[in-house]
PDB file of C-alpha atoms in Angstrom:
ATOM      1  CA  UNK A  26       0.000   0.000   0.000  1.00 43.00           C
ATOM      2  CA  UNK A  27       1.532   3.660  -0.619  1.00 44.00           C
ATOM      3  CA  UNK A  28       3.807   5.091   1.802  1.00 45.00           C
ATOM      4  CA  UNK A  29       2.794   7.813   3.990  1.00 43.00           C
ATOM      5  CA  UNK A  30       4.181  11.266   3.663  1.00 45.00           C
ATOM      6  CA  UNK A  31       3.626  14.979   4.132  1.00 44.00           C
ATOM      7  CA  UNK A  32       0.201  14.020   2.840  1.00 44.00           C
ATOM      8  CA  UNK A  33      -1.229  13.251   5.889  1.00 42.00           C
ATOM      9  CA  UNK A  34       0.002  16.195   7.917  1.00 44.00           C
ATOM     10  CA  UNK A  35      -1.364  18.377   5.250  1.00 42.00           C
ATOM     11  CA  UNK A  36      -4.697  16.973   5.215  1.00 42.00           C
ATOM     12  CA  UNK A  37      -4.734  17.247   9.101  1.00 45.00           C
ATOM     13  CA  UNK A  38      -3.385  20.583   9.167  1.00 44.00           C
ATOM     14  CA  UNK A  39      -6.168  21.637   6.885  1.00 39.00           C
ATOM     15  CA  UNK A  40      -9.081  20.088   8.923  1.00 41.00           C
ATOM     16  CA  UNK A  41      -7.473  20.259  12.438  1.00 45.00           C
ATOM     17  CA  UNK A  42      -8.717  18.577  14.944  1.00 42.00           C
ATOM     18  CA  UNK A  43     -12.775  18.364  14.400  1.00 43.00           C
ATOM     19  CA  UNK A  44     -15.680  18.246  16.708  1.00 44.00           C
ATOM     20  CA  UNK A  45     -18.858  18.246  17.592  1.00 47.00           C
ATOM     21  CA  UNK A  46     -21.796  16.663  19.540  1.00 60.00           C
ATOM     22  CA  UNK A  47     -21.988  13.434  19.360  1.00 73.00           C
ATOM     23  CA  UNK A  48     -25.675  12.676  18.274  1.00 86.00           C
ATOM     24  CA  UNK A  49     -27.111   9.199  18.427  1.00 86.00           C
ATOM     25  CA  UNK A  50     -28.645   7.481  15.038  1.00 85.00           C
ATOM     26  CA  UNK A  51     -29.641   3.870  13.693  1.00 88.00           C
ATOM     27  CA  UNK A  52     -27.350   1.744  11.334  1.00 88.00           C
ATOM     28  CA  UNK A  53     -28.935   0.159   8.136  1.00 89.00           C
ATOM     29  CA  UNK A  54     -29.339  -2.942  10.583  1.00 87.00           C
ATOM     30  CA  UNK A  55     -30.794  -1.453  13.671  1.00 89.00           C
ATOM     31  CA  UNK A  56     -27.749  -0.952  15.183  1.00 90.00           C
ATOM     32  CA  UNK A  57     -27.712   2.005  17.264  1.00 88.00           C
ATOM     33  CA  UNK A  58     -24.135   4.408  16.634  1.00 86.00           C
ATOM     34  CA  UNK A  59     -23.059   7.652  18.138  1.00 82.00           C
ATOM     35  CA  UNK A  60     -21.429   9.738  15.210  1.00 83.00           C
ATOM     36  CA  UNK A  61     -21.307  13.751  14.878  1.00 80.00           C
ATOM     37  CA  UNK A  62     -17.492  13.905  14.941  1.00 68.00           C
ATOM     38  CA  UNK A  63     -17.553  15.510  11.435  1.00 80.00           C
ATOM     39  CA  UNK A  64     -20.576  16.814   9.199  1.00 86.00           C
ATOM     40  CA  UNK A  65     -21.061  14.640   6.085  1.00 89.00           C
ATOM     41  CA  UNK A  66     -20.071  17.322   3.708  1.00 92.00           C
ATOM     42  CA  UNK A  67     -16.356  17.515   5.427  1.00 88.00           C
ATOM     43  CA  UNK A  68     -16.486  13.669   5.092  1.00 89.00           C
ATOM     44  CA  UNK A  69     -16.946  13.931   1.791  1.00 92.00           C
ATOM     45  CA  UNK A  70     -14.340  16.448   1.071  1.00 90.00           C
ATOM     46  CA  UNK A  71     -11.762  14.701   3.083  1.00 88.00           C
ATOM     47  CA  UNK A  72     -12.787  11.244   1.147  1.00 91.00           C
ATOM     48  CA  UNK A  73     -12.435  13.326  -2.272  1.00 92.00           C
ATOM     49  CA  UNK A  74      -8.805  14.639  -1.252  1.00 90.00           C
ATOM     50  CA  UNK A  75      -7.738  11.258   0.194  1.00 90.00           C
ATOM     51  CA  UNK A  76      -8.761   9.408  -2.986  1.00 93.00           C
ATOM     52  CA  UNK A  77      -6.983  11.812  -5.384  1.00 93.00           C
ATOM     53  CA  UNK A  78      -3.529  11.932  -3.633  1.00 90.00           C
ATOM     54  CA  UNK A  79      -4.196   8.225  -4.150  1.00 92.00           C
ATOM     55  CA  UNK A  80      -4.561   8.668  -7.588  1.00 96.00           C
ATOM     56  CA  UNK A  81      -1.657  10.775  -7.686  1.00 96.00           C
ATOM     57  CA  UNK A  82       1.020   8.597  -6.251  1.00 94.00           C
ATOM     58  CA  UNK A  83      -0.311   4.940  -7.345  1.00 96.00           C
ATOM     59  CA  UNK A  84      -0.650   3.402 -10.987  1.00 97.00           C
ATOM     60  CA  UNK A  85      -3.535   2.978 -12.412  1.00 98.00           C
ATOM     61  CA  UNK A  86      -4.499   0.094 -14.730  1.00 98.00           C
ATOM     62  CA  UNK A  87      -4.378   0.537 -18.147  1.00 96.00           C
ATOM     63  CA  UNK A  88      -6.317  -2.581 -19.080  1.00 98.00           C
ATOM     64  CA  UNK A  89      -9.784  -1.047 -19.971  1.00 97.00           C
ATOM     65  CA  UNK A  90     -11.734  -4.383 -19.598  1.00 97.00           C
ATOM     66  CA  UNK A  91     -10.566  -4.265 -16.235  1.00 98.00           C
ATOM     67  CA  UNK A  92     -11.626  -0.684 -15.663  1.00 98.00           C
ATOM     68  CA  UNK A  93     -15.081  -1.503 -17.329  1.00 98.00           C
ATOM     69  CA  UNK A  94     -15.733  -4.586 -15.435  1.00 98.00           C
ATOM     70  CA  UNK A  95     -15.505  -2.430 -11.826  1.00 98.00           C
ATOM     71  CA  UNK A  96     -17.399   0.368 -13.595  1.00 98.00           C
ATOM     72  CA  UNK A  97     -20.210  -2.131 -14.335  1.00 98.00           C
ATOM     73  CA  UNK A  98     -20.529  -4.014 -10.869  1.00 98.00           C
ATOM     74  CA  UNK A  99     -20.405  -0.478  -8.742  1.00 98.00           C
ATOM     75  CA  UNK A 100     -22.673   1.340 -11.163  1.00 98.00           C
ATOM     76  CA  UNK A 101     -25.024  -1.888 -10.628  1.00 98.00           C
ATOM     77  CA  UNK A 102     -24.664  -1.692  -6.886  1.00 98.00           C
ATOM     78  CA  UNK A 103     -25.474   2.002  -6.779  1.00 98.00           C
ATOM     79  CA  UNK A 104     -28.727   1.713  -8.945  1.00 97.00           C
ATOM     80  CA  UNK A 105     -29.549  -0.601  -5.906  1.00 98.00           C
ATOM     81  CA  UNK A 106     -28.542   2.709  -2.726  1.00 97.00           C
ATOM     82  CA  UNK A 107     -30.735   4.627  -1.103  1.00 95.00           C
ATOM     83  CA  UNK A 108     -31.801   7.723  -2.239  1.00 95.00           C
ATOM     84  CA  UNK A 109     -29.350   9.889  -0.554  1.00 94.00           C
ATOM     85  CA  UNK A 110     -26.448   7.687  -1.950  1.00 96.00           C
ATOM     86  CA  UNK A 111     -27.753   7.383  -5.592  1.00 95.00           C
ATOM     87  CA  UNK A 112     -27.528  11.023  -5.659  1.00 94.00           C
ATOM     88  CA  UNK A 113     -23.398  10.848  -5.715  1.00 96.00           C
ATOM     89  CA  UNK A 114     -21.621  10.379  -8.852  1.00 96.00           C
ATOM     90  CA  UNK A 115     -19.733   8.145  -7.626  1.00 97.00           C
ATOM     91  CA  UNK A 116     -15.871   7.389  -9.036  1.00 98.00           C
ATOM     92  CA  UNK A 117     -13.773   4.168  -9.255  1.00 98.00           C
ATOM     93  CA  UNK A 118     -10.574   3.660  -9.700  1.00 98.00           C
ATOM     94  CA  UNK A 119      -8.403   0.498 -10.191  1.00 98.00           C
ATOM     95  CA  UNK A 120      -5.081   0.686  -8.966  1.00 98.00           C
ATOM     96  CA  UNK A 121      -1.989  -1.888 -10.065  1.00 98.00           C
ATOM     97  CA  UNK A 122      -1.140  -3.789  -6.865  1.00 95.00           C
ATOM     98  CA  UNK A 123      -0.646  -7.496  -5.954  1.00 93.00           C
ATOM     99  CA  UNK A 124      -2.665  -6.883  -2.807  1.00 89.00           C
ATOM    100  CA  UNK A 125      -5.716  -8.140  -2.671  1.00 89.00           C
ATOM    101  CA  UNK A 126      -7.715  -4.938  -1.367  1.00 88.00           C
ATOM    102  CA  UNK A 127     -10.838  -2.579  -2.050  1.00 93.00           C
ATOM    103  CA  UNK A 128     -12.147   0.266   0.233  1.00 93.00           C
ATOM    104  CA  UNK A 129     -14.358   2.673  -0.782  1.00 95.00           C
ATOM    105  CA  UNK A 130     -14.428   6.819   0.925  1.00 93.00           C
ATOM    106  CA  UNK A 131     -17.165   9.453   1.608  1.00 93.00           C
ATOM    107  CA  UNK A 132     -17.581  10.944  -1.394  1.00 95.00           C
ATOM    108  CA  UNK A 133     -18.412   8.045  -3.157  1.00 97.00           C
ATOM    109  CA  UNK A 134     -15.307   6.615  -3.923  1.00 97.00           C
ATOM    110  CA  UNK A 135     -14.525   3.364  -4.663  1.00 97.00           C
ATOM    111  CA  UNK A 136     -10.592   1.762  -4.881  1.00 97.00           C
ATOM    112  CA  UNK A 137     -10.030  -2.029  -5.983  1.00 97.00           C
ATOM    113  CA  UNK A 138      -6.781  -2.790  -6.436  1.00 96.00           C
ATOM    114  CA  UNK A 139      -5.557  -5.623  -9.399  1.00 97.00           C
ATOM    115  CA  UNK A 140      -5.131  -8.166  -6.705  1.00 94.00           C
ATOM    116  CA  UNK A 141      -8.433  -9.047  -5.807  1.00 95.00           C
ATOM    117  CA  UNK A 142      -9.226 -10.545  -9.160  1.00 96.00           C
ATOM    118  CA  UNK A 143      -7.248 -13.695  -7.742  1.00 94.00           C
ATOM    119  CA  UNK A 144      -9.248 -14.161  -5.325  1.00 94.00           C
ATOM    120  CA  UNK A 145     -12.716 -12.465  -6.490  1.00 96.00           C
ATOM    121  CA  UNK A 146     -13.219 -15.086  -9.709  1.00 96.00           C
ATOM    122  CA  UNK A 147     -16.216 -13.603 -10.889  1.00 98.00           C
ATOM    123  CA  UNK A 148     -18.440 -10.548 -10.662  1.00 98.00           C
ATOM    124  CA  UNK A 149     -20.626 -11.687  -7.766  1.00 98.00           C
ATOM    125  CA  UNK A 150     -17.521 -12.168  -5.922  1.00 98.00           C
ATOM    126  CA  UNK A 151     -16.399  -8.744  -7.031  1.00 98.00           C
ATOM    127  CA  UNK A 152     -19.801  -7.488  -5.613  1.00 98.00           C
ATOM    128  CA  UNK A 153     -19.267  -9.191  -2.591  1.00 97.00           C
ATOM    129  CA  UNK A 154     -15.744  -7.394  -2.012  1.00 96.00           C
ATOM    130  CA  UNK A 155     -17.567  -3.801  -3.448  1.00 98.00           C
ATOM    131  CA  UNK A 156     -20.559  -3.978  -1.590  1.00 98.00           C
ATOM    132  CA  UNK A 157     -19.036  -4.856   1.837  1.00 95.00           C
ATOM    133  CA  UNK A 158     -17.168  -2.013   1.034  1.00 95.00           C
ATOM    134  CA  UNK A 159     -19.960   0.388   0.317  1.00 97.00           C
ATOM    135  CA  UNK A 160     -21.447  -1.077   2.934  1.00 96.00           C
ATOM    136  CA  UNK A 161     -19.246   0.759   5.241  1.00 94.00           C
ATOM    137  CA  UNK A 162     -19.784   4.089   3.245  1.00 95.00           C
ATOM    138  CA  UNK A 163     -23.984   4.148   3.813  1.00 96.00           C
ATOM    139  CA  UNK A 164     -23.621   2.505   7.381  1.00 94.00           C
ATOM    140  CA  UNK A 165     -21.910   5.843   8.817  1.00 90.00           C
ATOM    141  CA  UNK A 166     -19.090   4.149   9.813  1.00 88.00           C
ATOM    142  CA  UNK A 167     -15.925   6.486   8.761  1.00 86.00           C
ATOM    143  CA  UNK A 168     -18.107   9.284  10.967  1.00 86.00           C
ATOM    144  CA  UNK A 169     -18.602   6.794  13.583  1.00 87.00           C
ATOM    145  CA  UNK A 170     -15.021   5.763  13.683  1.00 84.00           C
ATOM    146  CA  UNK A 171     -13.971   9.271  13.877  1.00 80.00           C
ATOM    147  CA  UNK A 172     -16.497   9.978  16.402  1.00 80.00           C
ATOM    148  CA  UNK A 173     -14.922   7.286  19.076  1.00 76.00           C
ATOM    149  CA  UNK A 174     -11.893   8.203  17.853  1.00 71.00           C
ATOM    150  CA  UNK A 175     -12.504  11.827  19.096  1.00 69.00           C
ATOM    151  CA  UNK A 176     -13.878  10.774  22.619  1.00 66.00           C
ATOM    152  CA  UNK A 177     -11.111   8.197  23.070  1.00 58.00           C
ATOM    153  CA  UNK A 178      -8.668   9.976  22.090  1.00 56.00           C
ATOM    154  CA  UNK A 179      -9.243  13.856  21.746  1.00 49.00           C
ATOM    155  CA  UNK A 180      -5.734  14.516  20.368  1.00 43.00           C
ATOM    156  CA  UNK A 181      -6.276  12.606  17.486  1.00 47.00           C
ATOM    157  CA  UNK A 182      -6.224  13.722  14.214  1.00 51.00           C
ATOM    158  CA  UNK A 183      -9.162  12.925  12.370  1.00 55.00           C
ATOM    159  CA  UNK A 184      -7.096  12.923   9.311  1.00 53.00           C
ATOM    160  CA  UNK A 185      -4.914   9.696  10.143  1.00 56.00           C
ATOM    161  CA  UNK A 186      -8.803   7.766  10.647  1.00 60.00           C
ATOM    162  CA  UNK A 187      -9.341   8.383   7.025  1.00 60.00           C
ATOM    163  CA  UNK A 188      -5.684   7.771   5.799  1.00 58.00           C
ATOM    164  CA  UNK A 189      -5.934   4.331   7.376  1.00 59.00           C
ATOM    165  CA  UNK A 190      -8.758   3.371   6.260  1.00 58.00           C
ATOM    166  CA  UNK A 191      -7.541   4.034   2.219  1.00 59.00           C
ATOM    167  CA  UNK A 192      -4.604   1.493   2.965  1.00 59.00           C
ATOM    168  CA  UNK A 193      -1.760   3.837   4.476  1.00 54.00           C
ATOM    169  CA  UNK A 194       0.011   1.914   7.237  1.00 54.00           C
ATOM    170  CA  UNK A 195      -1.758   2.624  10.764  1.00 50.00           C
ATOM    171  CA  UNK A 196       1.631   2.272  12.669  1.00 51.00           C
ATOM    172  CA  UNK A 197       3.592   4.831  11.060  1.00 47.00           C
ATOM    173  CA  UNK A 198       0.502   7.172  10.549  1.00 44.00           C
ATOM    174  CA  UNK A 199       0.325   6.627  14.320  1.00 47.00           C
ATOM    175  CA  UNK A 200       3.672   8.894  14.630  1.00 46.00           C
ATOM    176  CA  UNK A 201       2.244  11.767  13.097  1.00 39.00           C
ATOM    177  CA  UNK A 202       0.588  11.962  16.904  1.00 37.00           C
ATOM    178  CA  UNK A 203      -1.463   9.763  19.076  1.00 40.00           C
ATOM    179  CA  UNK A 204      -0.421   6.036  19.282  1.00 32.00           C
ATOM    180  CA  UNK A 205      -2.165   4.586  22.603  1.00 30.00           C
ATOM    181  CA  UNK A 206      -5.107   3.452  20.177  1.00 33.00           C
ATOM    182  CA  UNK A 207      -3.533   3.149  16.940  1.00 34.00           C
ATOM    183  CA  UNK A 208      -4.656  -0.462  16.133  1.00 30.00           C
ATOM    184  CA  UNK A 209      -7.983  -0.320  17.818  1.00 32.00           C
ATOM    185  CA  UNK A 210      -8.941   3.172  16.706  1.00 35.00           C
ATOM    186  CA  UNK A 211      -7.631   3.342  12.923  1.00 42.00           C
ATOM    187  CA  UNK A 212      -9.492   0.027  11.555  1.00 58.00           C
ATOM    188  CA  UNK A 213     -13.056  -0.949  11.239  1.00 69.00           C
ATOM    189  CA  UNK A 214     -14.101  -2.834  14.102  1.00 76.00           C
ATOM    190  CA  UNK A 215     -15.390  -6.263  14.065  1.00 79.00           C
ATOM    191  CA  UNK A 216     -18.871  -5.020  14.979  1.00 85.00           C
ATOM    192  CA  UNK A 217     -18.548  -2.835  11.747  1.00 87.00           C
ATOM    193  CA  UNK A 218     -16.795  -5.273   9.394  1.00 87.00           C
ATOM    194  CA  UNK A 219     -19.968  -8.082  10.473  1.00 89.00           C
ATOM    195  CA  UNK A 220     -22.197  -5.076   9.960  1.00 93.00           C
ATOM    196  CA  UNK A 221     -21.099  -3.853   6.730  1.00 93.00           C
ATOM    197  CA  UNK A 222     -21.109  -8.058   5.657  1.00 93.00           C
ATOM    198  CA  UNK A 223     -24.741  -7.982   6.126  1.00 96.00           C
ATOM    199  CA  UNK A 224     -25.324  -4.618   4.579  1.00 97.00           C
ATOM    200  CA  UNK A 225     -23.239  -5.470   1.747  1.00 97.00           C
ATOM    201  CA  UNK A 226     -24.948  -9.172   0.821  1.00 98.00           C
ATOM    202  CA  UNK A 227     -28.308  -7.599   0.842  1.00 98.00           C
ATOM    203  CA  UNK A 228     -26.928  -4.891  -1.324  1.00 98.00           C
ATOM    204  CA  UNK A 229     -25.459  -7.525  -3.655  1.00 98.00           C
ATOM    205  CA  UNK A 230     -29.037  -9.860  -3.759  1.00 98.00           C
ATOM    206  CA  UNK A 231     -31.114  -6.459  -4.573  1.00 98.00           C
ATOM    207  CA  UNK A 232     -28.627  -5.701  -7.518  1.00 98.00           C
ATOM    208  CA  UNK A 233     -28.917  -9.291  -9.099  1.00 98.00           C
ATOM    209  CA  UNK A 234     -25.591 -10.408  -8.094  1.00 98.00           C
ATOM    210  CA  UNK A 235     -26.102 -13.530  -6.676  1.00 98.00           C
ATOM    211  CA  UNK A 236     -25.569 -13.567  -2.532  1.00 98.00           C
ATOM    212  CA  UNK A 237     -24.250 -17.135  -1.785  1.00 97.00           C
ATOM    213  CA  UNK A 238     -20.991 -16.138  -3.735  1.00 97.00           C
ATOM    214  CA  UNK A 239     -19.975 -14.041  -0.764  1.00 96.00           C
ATOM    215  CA  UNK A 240     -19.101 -18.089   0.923  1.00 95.00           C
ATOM    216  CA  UNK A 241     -17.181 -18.553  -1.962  1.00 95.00           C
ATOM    217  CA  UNK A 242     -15.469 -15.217  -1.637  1.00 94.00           C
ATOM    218  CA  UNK A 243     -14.392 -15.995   1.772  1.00 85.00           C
ATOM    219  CA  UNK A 244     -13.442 -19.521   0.437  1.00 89.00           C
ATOM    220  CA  UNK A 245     -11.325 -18.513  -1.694  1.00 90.00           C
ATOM    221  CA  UNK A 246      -9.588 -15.919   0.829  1.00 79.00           C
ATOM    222  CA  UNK A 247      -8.978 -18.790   2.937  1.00 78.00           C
ATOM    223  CA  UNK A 248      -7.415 -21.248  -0.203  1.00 80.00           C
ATOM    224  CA  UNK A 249      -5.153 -18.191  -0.426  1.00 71.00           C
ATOM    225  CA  UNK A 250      -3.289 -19.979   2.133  1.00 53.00           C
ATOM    226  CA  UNK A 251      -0.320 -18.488   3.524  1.00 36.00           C
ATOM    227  CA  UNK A 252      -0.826 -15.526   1.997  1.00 42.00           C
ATOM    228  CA  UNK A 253      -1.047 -12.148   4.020  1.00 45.00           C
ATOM    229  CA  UNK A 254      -4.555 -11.884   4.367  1.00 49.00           C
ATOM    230  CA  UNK A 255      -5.935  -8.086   2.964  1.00 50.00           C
ATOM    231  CA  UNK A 256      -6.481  -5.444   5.086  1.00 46.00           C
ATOM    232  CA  UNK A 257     -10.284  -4.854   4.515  1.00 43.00           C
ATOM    233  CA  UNK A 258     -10.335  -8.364   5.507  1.00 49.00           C
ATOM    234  CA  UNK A 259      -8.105  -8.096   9.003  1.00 52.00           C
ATOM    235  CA  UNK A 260     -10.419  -7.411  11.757  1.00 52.00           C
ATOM    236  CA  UNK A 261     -12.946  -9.875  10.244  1.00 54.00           C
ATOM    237  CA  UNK A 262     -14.323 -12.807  12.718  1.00 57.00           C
ATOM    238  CA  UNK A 263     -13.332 -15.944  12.205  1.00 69.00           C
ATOM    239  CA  UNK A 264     -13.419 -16.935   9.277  1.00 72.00           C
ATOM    240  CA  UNK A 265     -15.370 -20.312   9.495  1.00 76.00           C
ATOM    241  CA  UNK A 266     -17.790 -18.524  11.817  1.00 79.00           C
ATOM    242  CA  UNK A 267     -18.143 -15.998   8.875  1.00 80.00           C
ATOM    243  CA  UNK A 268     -18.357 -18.571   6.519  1.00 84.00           C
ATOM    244  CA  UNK A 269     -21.523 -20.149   8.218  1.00 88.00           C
ATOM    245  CA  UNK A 270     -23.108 -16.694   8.828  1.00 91.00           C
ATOM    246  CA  UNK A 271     -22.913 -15.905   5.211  1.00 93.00           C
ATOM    247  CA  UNK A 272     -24.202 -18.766   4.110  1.00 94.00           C
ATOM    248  CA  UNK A 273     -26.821 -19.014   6.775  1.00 94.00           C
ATOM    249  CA  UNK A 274     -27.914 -15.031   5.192  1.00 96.00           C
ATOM    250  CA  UNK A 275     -27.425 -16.251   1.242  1.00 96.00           C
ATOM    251  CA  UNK A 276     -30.422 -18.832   2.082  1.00 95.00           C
ATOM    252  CA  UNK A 277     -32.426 -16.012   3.363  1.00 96.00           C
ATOM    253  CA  UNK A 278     -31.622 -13.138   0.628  1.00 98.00           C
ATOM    254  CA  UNK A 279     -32.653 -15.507  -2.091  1.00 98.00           C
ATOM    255  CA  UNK A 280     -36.148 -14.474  -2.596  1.00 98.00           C
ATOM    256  CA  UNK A 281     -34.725 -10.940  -3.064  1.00 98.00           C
ATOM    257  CA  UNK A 282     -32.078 -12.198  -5.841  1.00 98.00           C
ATOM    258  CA  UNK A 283     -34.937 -13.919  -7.395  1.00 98.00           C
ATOM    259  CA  UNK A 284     -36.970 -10.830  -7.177  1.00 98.00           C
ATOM    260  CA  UNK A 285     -33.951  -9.293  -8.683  1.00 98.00           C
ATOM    261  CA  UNK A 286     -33.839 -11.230 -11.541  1.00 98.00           C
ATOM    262  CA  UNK A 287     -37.111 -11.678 -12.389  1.00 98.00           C
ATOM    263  CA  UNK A 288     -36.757  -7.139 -12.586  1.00 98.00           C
ATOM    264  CA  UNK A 289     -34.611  -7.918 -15.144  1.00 98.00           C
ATOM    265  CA  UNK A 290     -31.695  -6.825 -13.035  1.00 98.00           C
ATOM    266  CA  UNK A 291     -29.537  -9.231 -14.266  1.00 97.00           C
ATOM    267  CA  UNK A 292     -25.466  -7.762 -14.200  1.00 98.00           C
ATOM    268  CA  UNK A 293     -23.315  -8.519 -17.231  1.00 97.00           C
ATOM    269  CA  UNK A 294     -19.942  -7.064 -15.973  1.00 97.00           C
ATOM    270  CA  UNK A 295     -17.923  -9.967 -17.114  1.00 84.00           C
TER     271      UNK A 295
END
């Protein structure tokens, strides 16, 4: 993943150290979240900046099939949003790196790097790695994140939360100020990794894609063997546990794929 620089001091010299009240709101699940740390339109703007310094210091693929195919299954996962979401015109990028990894930002930005397509075999599996991700994105959780972050941890800057989370290394981010909570502050947490798993395989079902290739997904992340598991994957549960609950949720989304299909939502991204 890139290597942090004066990026990340610039970005939190320019927002400083945010706050407000904490207000108290319902996830997509039920799940009740204190966020307020930053308003949604700073989110966004901080999303925006982090994803084009991204742009700006990794390579981009120049395979346009590849480019097309994430176009297709994120522009047929966003048809599927709520309102509120649809209304972004939301950007992709595909970046050239061996590592496995996708995130998506505020501002309706989504990152999948070339290595997922070893382990993501087909577009539902894609959807399953780009809708967890959205999933995240329309849950709240980068405000809610930045909110604990804030009460745990006042000095923090808010900027380092949203480095992080596009891929920069937590540790050394971590030095710019603040390290007591670096590895339990700067990631999702498993309550918001589970979360955005369920919001992202009904996401995926609604869109056509179909939902029990989120087990295969994860099967295929564990035939990876040895290999250093990604880092939207790291604060996952365990994996067979996971396994079962997304198969145990694929059984129960399948009247919605159906529905799906029989819509004519049927995706053709490759």
């Amino acid at each position: 993943m890139p290597k942090p620089n004066f990026r990340v001091a610039a970005l939190a010299a320019a927002f400083g150290l945010l706050s407000s009240c904490a207000t108290t709101t319902t996830s997509p699940t039920g799940r009740q979240q204190m966020v307020g740390g930053v308003s949604q339109q700073e989110l966004d703007q901080m999303g925006a900046q982090e994803f084009a310094k991204l742009k700006a210091q990794k390579p981009q693929t120049q395979n346009p099939r590849e480019r097309a195919y994430v176009n297709c299954v994120v522009g047929d996962l966003v048809q599927q949003l709520p309102p509120q979401w649809q209304r972004y015109n939301w950007e992709t990028a595909v970046f050239v790196d061996p590592e496995p990894n996708a995130f998506a930002l505020p501002g309706a930005k989504v990152g999948v790097n070339t290595g997922i397509f070893k382990v993501a075999r087909d577009q539902d599996e894609l959807a399953t790695v780009i809708a967890h991700e959205i999933g995240h994105v329309i849950s709240n959780h980068h405000n809610e994140r930045i909110t604990r972050t804030q009460t745990a941890q006042g000095g923090l800057m808010v900027a380092q939360v949203l480095a992080a989370m596009a891929g920069i290394n937590p540790d050394t981010v971590g030095q710019l100020g603040g390290t007591a909570a670096q590895l339990v502050l700067l990631r999702f947490s498993r309550e918001q990794e589970s979360e955005a798993d369920v919001v992202g395989q009904q996401l995926m079902a609604r869109a056509g894609f179909d939902p029990r290739k989120a087990v295969n997904l994860w099967q295929n992340m564990i035939s990876a063997g040895s290999a250093r598991p990604p880092q939207w994957l790291s604060t996952h549960p365990d994996p067979q546990a996971r396994l079962g609950e997304l198969g145990k949720r694929a059984g129960g989304l399948m009247p919605t794929y159906e529905q799906a299909r029989a819509a004519g939502r049927r995706p053709k991204c490759g």
